Amino acid sequence: MTTTQVHGNVKELAERAGRDLEHASAPDVLRWAVETFGKKFCVTSSMEDAVVAHLASRVAPGVDVVFLDTGYHFEETIGTRDAVEAVMDVNV
């Protein structure tokens, strides 16, 4: 699927993915996303935990992990963010 097709049919894409991936494992869903969106694929994380970043790094090494630093996070949250960036193959 080309980028134009993805942007032109987002609702259809989401509905089809919902049906096709209903019983899929998390890594399978992430693989689908990487195949569908290519270099535009990223994940977001509040750094409450590192599960999504960990799974994404296993499927797509070097994946971008978006973390919104509001300036109001607990020290532990920032520590988790720093540990994720240091230990996993991700770009925070």
Short mmCIF file of N, CA and C in Angstrom, two decimals:
data_model
loop_
_atom_site.label_atom_id
_atom_site.label_comp_id
_atom_site.label_asym_id
_atom_site.label_seq_id
_atom_site.Cartn_x
_atom_site.Cartn_y
_atom_site.Cartn_z
N MET A 1 0.85 -1.18 0.00
CA MET A 1 0.00 0.00 0.00
C MET A 1 0.89 1.24 0.00
N THR A 2 0.61 2.16 -0.87
CA THR A 2 1.42 3.38 -0.96
C THR A 2 0.97 4.38 0.09
N THR A 3 1.81 5.38 0.33
CA THR A 3 1.47 6.43 1.30
C THR A 3 0.18 7.13 0.92
N THR A 4 0.00 7.39 -0.38
CA THR A 4 -1.23 8.04 -0.84
C THR A 4 -2.44 7.19 -0.54
N GLN A 5 -2.33 5.88 -0.75
CA GLN A 5 -3.45 5.00 -0.45
C GLN A 5 -3.75 4.99 1.03
N VAL A 6 -2.72 4.98 1.88
CA VAL A 6 -2.93 4.99 3.32
C VAL A 6 -3.67 6.25 3.74
N HIS A 7 -3.20 7.42 3.30
CA HIS A 7 -3.82 8.68 3.70
C HIS A 7 -5.21 8.84 3.09
N GLY A 8 -5.43 8.31 1.90
CA GLY A 8 -6.71 8.47 1.24
C GLY A 8 -7.80 7.57 1.79
N ASN A 9 -7.41 6.49 2.46
CA ASN A 9 -8.39 5.51 2.92
C ASN A 9 -8.17 5.13 4.37
N VAL A 10 -7.95 6.10 5.24
CA VAL A 10 -7.62 5.82 6.63
C VAL A 10 -8.75 5.06 7.33
N LYS A 11 -9.98 5.49 7.12
CA LYS A 11 -11.11 4.82 7.77
C LYS A 11 -11.21 3.38 7.30
N GLU A 12 -11.10 3.18 6.00
CA GLU A 12 -11.17 1.82 5.44
C GLU A 12 -10.01 0.97 5.96
N LEU A 13 -8.83 1.55 6.01
CA LEU A 13 -7.65 0.86 6.50
C LEU A 13 -7.85 0.43 7.96
N ALA A 14 -8.35 1.34 8.79
CA ALA A 14 -8.57 1.04 10.20
C ALA A 14 -9.62 -0.05 10.38
N GLU A 15 -10.69 0.01 9.61
CA GLU A 15 -11.73 -1.01 9.71
C GLU A 15 -11.22 -2.38 9.29
N ARG A 16 -10.47 -2.42 8.20
CA ARG A 16 -9.92 -3.69 7.72
C ARG A 16 -8.92 -4.25 8.73
N ALA A 17 -8.06 -3.39 9.25
CA ALA A 17 -7.07 -3.83 10.24
C ALA A 17 -7.77 -4.35 11.49
N GLY A 18 -8.83 -3.68 11.91
CA GLY A 18 -9.59 -4.14 13.07
C GLY A 18 -10.12 -5.55 12.87
N ARG A 19 -10.61 -5.82 11.69
CA ARG A 19 -11.11 -7.17 11.38
C ARG A 19 -9.97 -8.17 11.28
N ASP A 20 -8.96 -7.82 10.49
CA ASP A 20 -7.87 -8.76 10.21
C ASP A 20 -6.99 -9.04 11.42
N LEU A 21 -6.87 -8.09 12.31
CA LEU A 21 -5.94 -8.22 13.43
C LEU A 21 -6.64 -8.44 14.77
N GLU A 22 -7.93 -8.71 14.72
CA GLU A 22 -8.71 -8.83 15.95
C GLU A 22 -8.09 -9.81 16.95
N HIS A 23 -7.57 -10.92 16.48
CA HIS A 23 -7.02 -11.95 17.38
C HIS A 23 -5.50 -12.05 17.25
N ALA A 24 -4.89 -11.07 16.64
CA ALA A 24 -3.44 -11.10 16.42
C ALA A 24 -2.69 -10.76 17.72
N SER A 25 -1.47 -11.25 17.80
CA SER A 25 -0.61 -10.92 18.94
C SER A 25 -0.10 -9.49 18.79
N ALA A 26 0.40 -8.93 19.87
CA ALA A 26 0.95 -7.57 19.81
C ALA A 26 2.09 -7.47 18.80
N PRO A 27 3.05 -8.42 18.78
CA PRO A 27 4.10 -8.33 17.76
C PRO A 27 3.56 -8.39 16.33
N ASP A 28 2.52 -9.19 16.12
CA ASP A 28 1.92 -9.26 14.78
C ASP A 28 1.28 -7.93 14.39
N VAL A 29 0.62 -7.28 15.33
CA VAL A 29 0.03 -5.97 15.06
C VAL A 29 1.12 -4.96 14.73
N LEU A 30 2.20 -4.99 15.49
CA LEU A 30 3.32 -4.08 15.23
C LEU A 30 3.96 -4.36 13.88
N ARG A 31 4.11 -5.63 13.52
CA ARG A 31 4.66 -5.97 12.19
C ARG A 31 3.76 -5.42 11.09
N TRP A 32 2.46 -5.55 11.26
CA TRP A 32 1.50 -5.01 10.28
C TRP A 32 1.70 -3.50 10.15
N ALA A 33 1.84 -2.82 11.28
CA ALA A 33 2.01 -1.36 11.25
C ALA A 33 3.30 -0.97 10.54
N VAL A 34 4.38 -1.68 10.80
CA VAL A 34 5.65 -1.39 10.14
C VAL A 34 5.54 -1.62 8.64
N GLU A 35 4.91 -2.73 8.25
CA GLU A 35 4.73 -3.02 6.82
C GLU A 35 3.82 -2.00 6.15
N THR A 36 2.82 -1.53 6.87
CA THR A 36 1.85 -0.59 6.31
C THR A 36 2.38 0.83 6.23
N PHE A 37 3.05 1.28 7.29
CA PHE A 37 3.46 2.68 7.37
C PHE A 37 4.94 2.92 7.13
N GLY A 38 5.73 1.87 7.08
CA GLY A 38 7.15 2.01 6.79
C GLY A 38 7.86 2.96 7.72
N LYS A 39 8.65 3.86 7.15
CA LYS A 39 9.45 4.79 7.94
C LYS A 39 8.61 5.78 8.74
N LYS A 40 7.33 5.89 8.42
CA LYS A 40 6.46 6.81 9.16
C LYS A 40 5.92 6.17 10.44
N PHE A 41 6.25 4.91 10.67
CA PHE A 41 5.79 4.20 11.86
C PHE A 41 6.55 4.67 13.09
N CYS A 42 5.83 4.93 14.17
CA CYS A 42 6.43 5.22 15.46
C CYS A 42 5.44 4.77 16.53
N VAL A 43 5.88 4.74 17.75
CA VAL A 43 4.99 4.45 18.87
C VAL A 43 5.09 5.60 19.86
N THR A 44 4.07 5.72 20.69
CA THR A 44 4.11 6.73 21.74
C THR A 44 4.17 6.03 23.09
N SER A 45 4.73 6.71 24.06
CA SER A 45 4.81 6.13 25.39
C SER A 45 4.82 7.23 26.43
N SER A 46 4.04 7.04 27.48
CA SER A 46 4.06 7.97 28.61
C SER A 46 5.16 7.56 29.59
N MET A 47 5.83 6.47 29.30
CA MET A 47 6.89 5.88 30.12
C MET A 47 6.37 5.43 31.48
N GLU A 48 5.05 5.18 31.54
CA GLU A 48 4.49 4.56 32.74
C GLU A 48 5.11 3.18 32.89
N ASP A 49 5.36 2.56 31.76
CA ASP A 49 6.10 1.32 31.69
C ASP A 49 6.79 1.29 30.33
N ALA A 50 7.52 0.24 30.05
CA ALA A 50 8.29 0.20 28.81
C ALA A 50 7.84 -0.92 27.88
N VAL A 51 6.65 -1.44 28.09
CA VAL A 51 6.20 -2.60 27.33
C VAL A 51 6.08 -2.30 25.83
N VAL A 52 5.41 -1.22 25.46
CA VAL A 52 5.23 -0.91 24.05
C VAL A 52 6.57 -0.63 23.38
N ALA A 53 7.41 0.14 24.04
CA ALA A 53 8.73 0.44 23.48
C ALA A 53 9.54 -0.84 23.30
N HIS A 54 9.47 -1.73 24.29
CA HIS A 54 10.20 -3.00 24.21
C HIS A 54 9.71 -3.85 23.04
N LEU A 55 8.40 -4.03 22.94
CA LEU A 55 7.84 -4.82 21.84
C LEU A 55 8.17 -4.21 20.49
N ALA A 56 8.03 -2.90 20.38
CA ALA A 56 8.32 -2.23 19.11
C ALA A 56 9.79 -2.37 18.73
N SER A 57 10.68 -2.29 19.72
CA SER A 57 12.12 -2.42 19.42
C SER A 57 12.48 -3.81 18.93
N ARG A 58 11.72 -4.81 19.34
CA ARG A 58 11.97 -6.19 18.89
C ARG A 58 11.50 -6.39 17.46
N VAL A 59 10.42 -5.71 17.09
CA VAL A 59 9.85 -5.84 15.75
C VAL A 59 10.53 -4.90 14.76
N ALA A 60 10.83 -3.69 15.21
CA ALA A 60 11.40 -2.65 14.34
C ALA A 60 12.56 -1.96 15.06
N PRO A 61 13.73 -2.61 15.10
CA PRO A 61 14.87 -2.00 15.78
C PRO A 61 15.11 -0.57 15.28
N GLY A 62 15.40 0.33 16.22
CA GLY A 62 15.63 1.73 15.87
C GLY A 62 14.35 2.54 15.76
N VAL A 63 13.23 1.96 16.15
CA VAL A 63 11.93 2.64 16.04
C VAL A 63 11.94 3.94 16.83
N ASP A 64 11.20 4.93 16.34
CA ASP A 64 11.02 6.18 17.05
C ASP A 64 9.96 5.99 18.13
N VAL A 65 10.28 6.40 19.35
CA VAL A 65 9.34 6.37 20.47
C VAL A 65 9.08 7.81 20.87
N VAL A 66 7.86 8.26 20.70
CA VAL A 66 7.50 9.64 21.00
C VAL A 66 7.10 9.74 22.48
N PHE A 67 7.79 10.62 23.18
CA PHE A 67 7.52 10.89 24.59
C PHE A 67 7.36 12.40 24.74
N LEU A 68 6.22 12.81 25.23
CA LEU A 68 5.94 14.23 25.40
C LEU A 68 6.40 14.65 26.80
N ASP A 69 7.49 15.39 26.85
CA ASP A 69 8.03 15.86 28.13
C ASP A 69 7.34 17.17 28.48
N THR A 70 6.42 17.08 29.41
CA THR A 70 5.64 18.25 29.81
C THR A 70 6.37 19.12 30.84
N GLY A 71 7.46 18.59 31.38
CA GLY A 71 8.15 19.31 32.44
C GLY A 71 7.54 19.05 33.81
N TYR A 72 6.52 18.21 33.86
CA TYR A 72 5.84 17.93 35.12
C TYR A 72 5.90 16.45 35.50
N HIS A 73 6.79 15.70 34.88
CA HIS A 73 6.89 14.26 35.17
C HIS A 73 7.63 14.02 36.47
N PHE A 74 7.31 12.89 37.12
CA PHE A 74 8.05 12.45 38.29
C PHE A 74 9.46 12.05 37.86
N GLU A 75 10.40 12.11 38.78
CA GLU A 75 11.78 11.70 38.48
C GLU A 75 11.83 10.27 37.96
N GLU A 76 10.98 9.41 38.51
CA GLU A 76 10.96 8.01 38.10
C GLU A 76 10.55 7.86 36.64
N THR A 77 9.65 8.71 36.18
CA THR A 77 9.23 8.67 34.78
C THR A 77 10.38 9.05 33.87
N ILE A 78 11.09 10.09 34.22
CA ILE A 78 12.25 10.52 33.43
C ILE A 78 13.32 9.43 33.48
N GLY A 79 13.48 8.80 34.64
CA GLY A 79 14.43 7.70 34.76
C GLY A 79 14.07 6.53 33.86
N THR A 80 12.78 6.23 33.78
CA THR A 80 12.33 5.15 32.88
C THR A 80 12.61 5.53 31.45
N ARG A 81 12.31 6.77 31.08
CA ARG A 81 12.58 7.23 29.72
C ARG A 81 14.07 7.09 29.39
N ASP A 82 14.92 7.51 30.30
CA ASP A 82 16.36 7.43 30.07
C ASP A 82 16.83 5.98 29.96
N ALA A 83 16.28 5.11 30.81
CA ALA A 83 16.65 3.69 30.76
C ALA A 83 16.20 3.05 29.46
N VAL A 84 15.00 3.38 29.01
CA VAL A 84 14.50 2.84 27.75
C VAL A 84 15.43 3.24 26.61
N GLU A 85 15.82 4.49 26.58
CA GLU A 85 16.69 4.98 25.53
C GLU A 85 18.08 4.33 25.59
N ALA A 86 18.56 4.08 26.81
CA ALA A 86 19.91 3.50 26.97
C ALA A 86 19.95 2.00 26.70
N VAL A 87 18.89 1.29 27.01
CA VAL A 87 18.92 -0.17 26.98
C VAL A 87 18.28 -0.76 25.72
N MET A 88 17.31 -0.08 25.16
CA MET A 88 16.58 -0.63 24.00
C MET A 88 17.05 0.02 22.71
N ASP A 89 16.83 -0.69 21.62
CA ASP A 89 17.19 -0.17 20.30
C ASP A 89 16.04 0.69 19.77
N VAL A 90 15.93 1.90 20.38
CA VAL A 90 14.87 2.86 20.04
C VAL A 90 15.46 4.26 19.99
N ASN A 91 14.73 5.17 19.37
CA ASN A 91 15.06 6.60 19.36
C ASN A 91 13.95 7.32 20.12
N VAL A 92 14.25 7.78 21.32
CA VAL A 92 13.24 8.49 22.12
C VAL A 92 13.30 9.96 21.76
#
